PDB file of C-alpha atoms in Angstrom:
ATOM      1  CA  GLU A  20     -11.888 161.612  60.379  1.00 44.00           C
ATOM      2  CA  THR A  21     -11.976 165.258  61.344  1.00 61.00           C
ATOM      3  CA  GLY A  22      -9.903 165.914  64.436  1.00 92.00           C
ATOM      4  CA  VAL A  23      -7.678 162.823  64.261  1.00 96.00           C
ATOM      5  CA  THR A  24      -4.728 162.856  61.887  1.00 96.00           C
ATOM      6  CA  GLN A  25      -2.353 160.053  60.985  1.00 97.00           C
ATOM      7  CA  THR A  26       0.988 160.086  59.204  1.00 96.00           C
ATOM      8  CA  PRO A  27       2.150 158.712  56.939  1.00 97.00           C
ATOM      9  CA  ARG A  28      -0.931 157.727  54.959  1.00 96.00           C
ATOM     10  CA  HIS A  29       0.990 155.045  53.082  1.00 96.00           C
ATOM     11  CA  LEU A  30       4.106 153.134  54.091  1.00 96.00           C
ATOM     12  CA  VAL A  31       6.053 150.391  52.372  1.00 95.00           C
ATOM     13  CA  MET A  32       8.756 148.770  54.439  1.00 92.00           C
ATOM     14  CA  GLY A  33      11.012 145.760  54.326  1.00 90.00           C
ATOM     15  CA  MET A  34      10.985 143.120  56.997  1.00 88.00           C
ATOM     16  CA  THR A  35      14.188 144.432  58.571  1.00 87.00           C
ATOM     17  CA  ASN A  36      13.226 148.096  58.641  1.00 88.00           C
ATOM     18  CA  LYS A  37      12.232 150.204  61.616  1.00 93.00           C
ATOM     19  CA  LYS A  38       9.499 152.756  61.116  1.00 95.00           C
ATOM     20  CA  SER A  39       6.954 154.630  63.195  1.00 97.00           C
ATOM     21  CA  LEU A  40       3.334 155.583  62.680  1.00 97.00           C
ATOM     22  CA  LYS A  41       2.088 158.807  64.192  1.00 98.00           C
ATOM     23  CA  CYS A  42      -1.358 159.814  65.367  1.00 97.00           C
ATOM     24  CA  GLU A  43      -2.506 163.163  66.701  1.00 97.00           C
ATOM     25  CA  GLN A  44      -5.926 164.115  67.996  1.00 96.00           C
ATOM     26  CA  HIS A  45      -7.193 167.677  68.278  1.00 94.00           C
ATOM     27  CA  LEU A  46     -10.400 166.866  70.143  1.00 93.00           C
ATOM     28  CA  GLY A  47      -9.258 167.212  73.736  1.00 91.00           C
ATOM     29  CA  HIS A  48      -9.800 163.505  74.346  1.00 90.00           C
ATOM     30  CA  ASN A  49      -8.046 161.465  76.994  1.00 88.00           C
ATOM     31  CA  ALA A  50      -8.103 158.001  75.460  1.00 89.00           C
ATOM     32  CA  MET A  51      -6.381 156.805  72.304  1.00 91.00           C
ATOM     33  CA  TYR A  52      -6.445 153.496  70.492  1.00 92.00           C
ATOM     34  CA  TRP A  53      -4.619 151.547  67.794  1.00 95.00           C
ATOM     35  CA  TYR A  54      -6.592 149.189  65.575  1.00 95.00           C
ATOM     36  CA  LYS A  55      -5.549 146.880  62.753  1.00 95.00           C
ATOM     37  CA  GLN A  56      -7.911 146.503  59.814  1.00 94.00           C
ATOM     38  CA  SER A  57      -7.244 143.622  57.442  1.00 92.00           C
ATOM     39  CA  ALA A  58      -9.326 142.622  54.462  1.00 84.00           C
ATOM     40  CA  LYS A  59     -12.201 140.269  55.282  1.00 75.00           C
ATOM     41  CA  LYS A  60     -11.482 140.380  59.019  1.00 82.00           C
ATOM     42  CA  PRO A  61     -13.102 142.279  61.868  1.00 83.00           C
ATOM     43  CA  LEU A  62     -11.373 145.345  63.217  1.00 90.00           C
ATOM     44  CA  GLU A  63      -8.726 144.240  65.716  1.00 91.00           C
ATOM     45  CA  LEU A  64      -8.056 146.335  68.789  1.00 91.00           C
ATOM     46  CA  MET A  65      -4.315 146.468  69.482  1.00 93.00           C
ATOM     47  CA  PHE A  66      -3.665 148.968  72.269  1.00 91.00           C
ATOM     48  CA  VAL A  67      -5.577 151.355  74.509  1.00 88.00           C
ATOM     49  CA  TYR A  68      -4.170 154.365  76.329  1.00 88.00           C
ATOM     50  CA  ASN A  69      -6.140 156.316  78.895  1.00 82.00           C
ATOM     51  CA  PHE A  70      -4.592 159.513  80.302  1.00 78.00           C
ATOM     52  CA  LYS A  71      -1.247 158.431  78.748  1.00 76.00           C
ATOM     53  CA  GLU A  72      -1.275 155.101  80.568  1.00 78.00           C
ATOM     54  CA  GLN A  73      -1.549 151.874  78.605  1.00 78.00           C
ATOM     55  CA  THR A  74      -4.650 150.109  79.816  1.00 76.00           C
ATOM     56  CA  GLU A  75      -4.880 147.344  77.283  1.00 75.00           C
ATOM     57  CA  ASN A  76      -2.527 145.298  75.148  1.00 76.00           C
ATOM     58  CA  ASN A  77      -4.556 142.848  73.155  1.00 77.00           C
ATOM     59  CA  SER A  78      -1.851 140.160  72.862  1.00 84.00           C
ATOM     60  CA  VAL A  79      -0.005 142.126  70.220  1.00 91.00           C
ATOM     61  CA  PRO A  80       3.425 140.817  69.115  1.00 92.00           C
ATOM     62  CA  SER A  81       6.388 142.711  70.488  1.00 92.00           C
ATOM     63  CA  ARG A  82       7.402 143.864  67.013  1.00 94.00           C
ATOM     64  CA  PHE A  83       4.664 146.476  67.534  1.00 95.00           C
ATOM     65  CA  SER A  84       5.587 148.953  70.241  1.00 95.00           C
ATOM     66  CA  PRO A  85       3.233 151.804  71.184  1.00 94.00           C
ATOM     67  CA  GLU A  86       4.183 155.088  72.761  1.00 95.00           C
ATOM     68  CA  CYS A  87       1.889 157.759  74.167  1.00 94.00           C
ATOM     69  CA  PRO A  88       3.867 160.805  75.322  1.00 93.00           C
ATOM     70  CA  ASN A  89       0.734 162.829  76.038  1.00 92.00           C
ATOM     71  CA  SER A  90      -3.010 162.576  75.566  1.00 89.00           C
ATOM     72  CA  SER A  91      -2.844 164.136  72.103  1.00 93.00           C
ATOM     73  CA  HIS A  92      -0.164 161.986  70.516  1.00 96.00           C
ATOM     74  CA  LEU A  93       0.167 158.281  69.910  1.00 96.00           C
ATOM     75  CA  PHE A  94       2.896 156.415  68.092  1.00 97.00           C
ATOM     76  CA  LEU A  95       3.249 152.869  66.868  1.00 97.00           C
ATOM     77  CA  HIS A  96       6.855 151.798  66.434  1.00 97.00           C
ATOM     78  CA  LEU A  97       7.363 148.982  63.956  1.00 96.00           C
ATOM     79  CA  HIS A  98      10.340 146.628  63.869  1.00 94.00           C
ATOM     80  CA  THR A  99      11.039 143.396  62.030  1.00 93.00           C
ATOM     81  CA  LEU A 100       7.524 143.065  60.662  1.00 93.00           C
ATOM     82  CA  GLN A 101       6.135 140.150  58.686  1.00 94.00           C
ATOM     83  CA  PRO A 102       4.223 140.285  55.401  1.00 93.00           C
ATOM     84  CA  GLU A 103       1.035 139.296  57.252  1.00 93.00           C
ATOM     85  CA  ASP A 104       1.307 142.566  59.165  1.00 95.00           C
ATOM     86  CA  SER A 105       0.335 144.407  55.998  1.00 95.00           C
ATOM     87  CA  ALA A 106      -2.947 146.160  56.781  1.00 95.00           C
ATOM     88  CA  LEU A 107      -4.623 149.482  57.431  1.00 95.00           C
ATOM     89  CA  TYR A 108      -3.667 150.771  60.869  1.00 97.00           C
ATOM     90  CA  LEU A 109      -6.252 153.023  62.398  1.00 96.00           C
ATOM     91  CA  CYS A 110      -5.868 155.371  65.302  1.00 96.00           C
ATOM     92  CA  ALA A 111      -8.892 156.500  67.306  1.00 94.00           C
ATOM     93  CA  SER A 112      -9.625 158.677  70.293  1.00 92.00           C
ATOM     94  CA  SER A 113     -12.476 159.106  72.730  1.00 89.00           C
ATOM     95  CA  GLN A 114     -13.236 161.250  75.734  1.00 85.00           C
ATOM     96  CA  ASP A 115     -11.943 158.433  77.868  1.00 72.00           C
ATOM     97  CA  SER A 116     -11.958 154.673  77.932  1.00 66.00           C
ATOM     98  CA  ASN A 117     -14.086 154.289  81.046  1.00 69.00           C
ATOM     99  CA  PRO A 118     -15.647 150.865  80.631  1.00 61.00           C
ATOM    100  CA  ARG A 119     -19.010 152.216  81.671  1.00 62.00           C
ATOM    101  CA  GLY A 120     -18.766 155.268  79.454  1.00 67.00           C
ATOM    102  CA  SER A 121     -20.835 155.653  76.336  1.00 69.00           C
ATOM    103  CA  TYR A 122     -18.301 157.760  74.507  1.00 79.00           C
ATOM    104  CA  GLU A 123     -17.959 157.065  70.827  1.00 87.00           C
ATOM    105  CA  GLN A 124     -14.555 156.803  69.238  1.00 90.00           C
ATOM    106  CA  TYR A 125     -13.309 159.098  66.506  1.00 92.00           C
ATOM    107  CA  PHE A 126     -10.998 157.604  63.912  1.00 94.00           C
ATOM    108  CA  GLY A 127      -8.147 158.906  61.829  1.00 95.00           C
ATOM    109  CA  PRO A 128      -7.846 158.094  58.115  1.00 94.00           C
ATOM    110  CA  GLY A 129      -5.385 155.294  58.737  1.00 95.00           C
ATOM    111  CA  THR A 130      -1.939 154.313  57.515  1.00 97.00           C
ATOM    112  CA  ARG A 131      -1.880 151.744  54.736  1.00 96.00           C
ATOM    113  CA  LEU A 132       1.129 149.561  55.588  1.00 96.00           C
ATOM    114  CA  THR A 133       2.716 147.137  53.154  1.00 95.00           C
ATOM    115  CA  VAL A 134       5.491 144.858  54.367  1.00 94.00           C
ATOM    116  CA  THR A 135       7.644 143.406  51.614  1.00 92.00           C
TER     117      THR A 135
ATOM    118  CA  ALA B  13     -18.944 136.088  74.906  1.00 68.00           C
ATOM    119  CA  GLN B  14     -19.471 139.499  73.378  1.00 78.00           C
ATOM    120  CA  SER B  15     -19.920 139.579  69.624  1.00 87.00           C
ATOM    121  CA  VAL B  16     -21.524 141.401  66.765  1.00 92.00           C
ATOM    122  CA  ALA B  17     -22.883 139.841  63.590  1.00 95.00           C
ATOM    123  CA  GLN B  18     -23.600 141.586  60.345  1.00 96.00           C
ATOM    124  CA  PRO B  19     -25.231 138.799  58.348  1.00 95.00           C
ATOM    125  CA  GLU B  20     -24.903 140.486  54.965  1.00 96.00           C
ATOM    126  CA  ASP B  21     -21.525 141.167  53.388  1.00 94.00           C
ATOM    127  CA  GLN B  22     -23.203 143.309  50.761  1.00 96.00           C
ATOM    128  CA  VAL B  23     -26.448 145.235  50.381  1.00 98.00           C
ATOM    129  CA  ASN B  24     -27.534 146.729  47.080  1.00 98.00           C
ATOM    130  CA  VAL B  25     -30.349 149.238  46.797  1.00 98.00           C
ATOM    131  CA  ALA B  26     -31.627 151.691  44.223  1.00 98.00           C
ATOM    132  CA  GLU B  27     -31.363 155.393  44.899  1.00 97.00           C
ATOM    133  CA  GLY B  28     -34.508 156.719  46.522  1.00 97.00           C
ATOM    134  CA  ASN B  29     -35.467 153.366  48.022  1.00 98.00           C
ATOM    135  CA  PRO B  30     -35.311 152.641  51.734  1.00 97.00           C
ATOM    136  CA  LEU B  31     -32.241 150.799  52.975  1.00 97.00           C
ATOM    137  CA  THR B  32     -31.597 148.497  55.906  1.00 98.00           C
ATOM    138  CA  VAL B  33     -28.250 147.205  57.099  1.00 98.00           C
ATOM    139  CA  LYS B  34     -28.644 144.456  59.669  1.00 98.00           C
ATOM    140  CA  CYS B  35     -26.813 143.947  62.930  1.00 98.00           C
ATOM    141  CA  THR B  36     -27.314 141.511  65.782  1.00 97.00           C
ATOM    142  CA  TYR B  37     -25.301 141.391  68.963  1.00 94.00           C
ATOM    143  CA  SER B  38     -24.504 139.218  71.925  1.00 91.00           C
ATOM    144  CA  VAL B  39     -23.410 140.645  75.279  1.00 84.00           C
ATOM    145  CA  SER B  40     -23.522 139.487  78.846  1.00 78.00           C
ATOM    146  CA  GLY B  41     -25.046 142.709  80.150  1.00 78.00           C
ATOM    147  CA  ASN B  42     -26.727 145.790  78.761  1.00 80.00           C
ATOM    148  CA  PRO B  43     -25.272 146.956  75.468  1.00 86.00           C
ATOM    149  CA  TYR B  44     -24.056 150.250  74.151  1.00 89.00           C
ATOM    150  CA  LEU B  45     -24.496 150.022  70.365  1.00 93.00           C
ATOM    151  CA  PHE B  46     -22.831 152.052  67.635  1.00 95.00           C
ATOM    152  CA  TRP B  47     -22.864 152.413  63.881  1.00 97.00           C
ATOM    153  CA  TYR B  48     -19.880 153.630  61.900  1.00 97.00           C
ATOM    154  CA  VAL B  49     -19.370 154.244  58.198  1.00 97.00           C
ATOM    155  CA  GLN B  50     -16.125 153.942  56.267  1.00 95.00           C
ATOM    156  CA  TYR B  51     -15.617 155.560  52.875  1.00 93.00           C
ATOM    157  CA  PRO B  52     -12.764 154.340  50.626  1.00 87.00           C
ATOM    158  CA  ASN B  53      -9.310 155.225  51.952  1.00 81.00           C
ATOM    159  CA  ARG B  54     -10.790 156.837  55.039  1.00 85.00           C
ATOM    160  CA  GLY B  55     -11.132 155.977  58.703  1.00 89.00           C
ATOM    161  CA  LEU B  56     -14.372 155.006  60.383  1.00 93.00           C
ATOM    162  CA  GLN B  57     -16.848 157.825  60.930  1.00 94.00           C
ATOM    163  CA  PHE B  58     -19.345 157.751  63.809  1.00 93.00           C
ATOM    164  CA  LEU B  59     -22.992 157.738  62.716  1.00 96.00           C
ATOM    165  CA  LEU B  60     -25.093 157.107  65.801  1.00 96.00           C
ATOM    166  CA  LYS B  61     -25.326 155.251  69.096  1.00 94.00           C
ATOM    167  CA  TYR B  62     -27.845 153.685  71.421  1.00 93.00           C
ATOM    168  CA  ILE B  63     -27.239 153.983  75.128  1.00 88.00           C
ATOM    169  CA  THR B  64     -30.637 153.897  76.789  1.00 84.00           C
ATOM    170  CA  GLY B  65     -34.106 155.324  76.356  1.00 85.00           C
ATOM    171  CA  ASP B  66     -35.932 155.595  73.063  1.00 89.00           C
ATOM    172  CA  ASN B  67     -35.382 152.519  70.934  1.00 93.00           C
ATOM    173  CA  LEU B  68     -35.256 154.574  67.746  1.00 95.00           C
ATOM    174  CA  VAL B  69     -32.034 156.523  67.468  1.00 96.00           C
ATOM    175  CA  LYS B  70     -31.448 159.225  64.891  1.00 96.00           C
ATOM    176  CA  GLY B  71     -27.982 160.009  63.606  1.00 94.00           C
ATOM    177  CA  SER B  72     -26.011 161.777  60.930  1.00 91.00           C
ATOM    178  CA  TYR B  73     -26.952 162.067  57.244  1.00 92.00           C
ATOM    179  CA  GLY B  74     -30.543 160.951  57.788  1.00 95.00           C
ATOM    180  CA  PHE B  75     -29.653 157.546  59.203  1.00 97.00           C
ATOM    181  CA  GLU B  76     -31.497 155.968  62.095  1.00 97.00           C
ATOM    182  CA  ALA B  77     -31.316 152.680  63.917  1.00 98.00           C
ATOM    183  CA  GLU B  78     -33.788 150.705  65.948  1.00 96.00           C
ATOM    184  CA  PHE B  79     -32.773 148.859  69.087  1.00 95.00           C
ATOM    185  CA  ASN B  80     -34.735 145.656  69.626  1.00 95.00           C
ATOM    186  CA  LYS B  81     -33.824 143.989  72.890  1.00 93.00           C
ATOM    187  CA  SER B  82     -35.888 140.843  72.385  1.00 93.00           C
ATOM    188  CA  GLN B  83     -34.290 140.186  69.008  1.00 95.00           C
ATOM    189  CA  THR B  84     -30.885 141.533  70.099  1.00 95.00           C
ATOM    190  CA  SER B  85     -30.767 143.611  66.945  1.00 97.00           C
ATOM    191  CA  PHE B  86     -29.748 147.129  66.035  1.00 97.00           C
ATOM    192  CA  HIS B  87     -30.506 147.550  62.339  1.00 98.00           C
ATOM    193  CA  LEU B  88     -29.442 150.693  60.509  1.00 98.00           C
ATOM    194  CA  LYS B  89     -32.049 152.319  58.291  1.00 98.00           C
ATOM    195  CA  LYS B  90     -32.588 155.233  55.971  1.00 98.00           C
ATOM    196  CA  PRO B  91     -35.914 156.086  54.322  1.00 97.00           C
ATOM    197  CA  SER B  92     -34.406 157.178  51.000  1.00 97.00           C
ATOM    198  CA  ALA B  93     -30.944 156.053  49.917  1.00 97.00           C
ATOM    199  CA  LEU B  94     -28.455 158.260  48.090  1.00 97.00           C
ATOM    200  CA  VAL B  95     -25.634 157.178  45.779  1.00 97.00           C
ATOM    201  CA  SER B  96     -23.282 158.974  48.172  1.00 95.00           C
ATOM    202  CA  ASP B  97     -24.345 156.581  50.948  1.00 97.00           C
ATOM    203  CA  SER B  98     -22.346 153.839  49.223  1.00 97.00           C
ATOM    204  CA  ALA B  99     -19.706 152.792  51.743  1.00 97.00           C
ATOM    205  CA  LEU B 100     -18.730 150.135  54.262  1.00 96.00           C
ATOM    206  CA  TYR B 101     -20.872 150.112  57.405  1.00 97.00           C
ATOM    207  CA  PHE B 102     -19.795 148.717  60.760  1.00 96.00           C
ATOM    208  CA  CYS B 103     -21.908 147.878  63.757  1.00 96.00           C
ATOM    209  CA  ALA B 104     -20.186 147.820  67.158  1.00 94.00           C
ATOM    210  CA  VAL B 105     -21.175 146.945  70.705  1.00 90.00           C
ATOM    211  CA  ARG B 106     -19.714 147.792  74.082  1.00 84.00           C
ATOM    212  CA  ASP B 107     -20.691 145.683  77.043  1.00 68.00           C
ATOM    213  CA  TRP B 108     -20.644 147.832  80.140  1.00 61.00           C
ATOM    214  CA  ALA B 109     -21.437 144.959  82.458  1.00 53.00           C
ATOM    215  CA  GLY B 110     -18.875 142.466  81.240  1.00 48.00           C
ATOM    216  CA  ARG B 111     -16.000 140.984  83.134  1.00 48.00           C
ATOM    217  CA  GLY B 112     -12.266 141.426  83.414  1.00 49.00           C
ATOM    218  CA  SER B 113     -10.238 142.585  80.462  1.00 47.00           C
ATOM    219  CA  THR B 114     -13.197 142.572  78.104  1.00 47.00           C
ATOM    220  CA  LEU B 115     -15.046 145.166  80.145  1.00 49.00           C
ATOM    221  CA  GLY B 116     -15.632 148.232  78.052  1.00 59.00           C
ATOM    222  CA  ARG B 117     -14.050 146.916  74.873  1.00 72.00           C
ATOM    223  CA  LEU B 118     -15.728 147.884  71.623  1.00 83.00           C
ATOM    224  CA  TYR B 119     -16.535 144.858  69.443  1.00 87.00           C
ATOM    225  CA  PHE B 120     -16.968 145.452  65.723  1.00 92.00           C
ATOM    226  CA  GLY B 121     -18.810 143.419  63.124  1.00 93.00           C
ATOM    227  CA  ARG B 122     -17.111 142.454  59.882  1.00 93.00           C
ATOM    228  CA  GLY B 123     -18.822 145.246  57.987  1.00 94.00           C
ATOM    229  CA  THR B 124     -21.489 145.433  55.271  1.00 96.00           C
ATOM    230  CA  GLN B 125     -20.717 146.995  51.922  1.00 96.00           C
ATOM    231  CA  LEU B 126     -23.640 149.153  50.873  1.00 97.00           C
ATOM    232  CA  THR B 127     -23.972 150.000  47.197  1.00 97.00           C
ATOM    233  CA  VAL B 128     -26.635 152.449  46.079  1.00 97.00           C
ATOM    234  CA  TRP B 129     -27.109 152.511  42.345  1.00 96.00           C
ATOM    235  CA  PRO B 130     -28.622 155.411  40.434  1.00 94.00           C
TER     236      PRO B 130
END
């Protein structure tokens, strides 16, 4: 988790709230990712940004809106969520997201989100 | 289709004994393979990777993994387990010769909970 920070670490929100998750990487990487981790399910890739440009949206509902103002910061804006959206949201970064690159991803500690 | 299987949800081993966490993969081209570990309330932490070359890869904290192309496996091993190794372990594969939108995506297994008892 060193080098990638996420805030808040825990978030409880109602279905009509608007909130944002923040991720910051201090590793000089150019690619950033959002993942959703639910119990008993594989890690789900949500979004990929490479050099601030979104390169992948893995069929994520529009109630999740990412923003990447620069290569060090990534946000996930949340609006009108459902209880099934409760999960651990992980941010990661890598040197880049070149499909032929072998760069490993470095993860933040995650935000534990509970939607009531 | 690209996929990763970790056939064991849980592995239990006594401290000091060798441990193995299994992983098999399916890709359309040559794989890049990774192991990550997740401690409670933490993100995933990179352990090691196989790209090419020597089939035995050494990583952090005394872990190693062996790439076996014929068996499409990449099992994680450690000669002598520690209680502090208890955590959730994820295998992941990237297919660098895939097609379209799946090219370069990292596919994770469901994870194996390793418990090392004293």
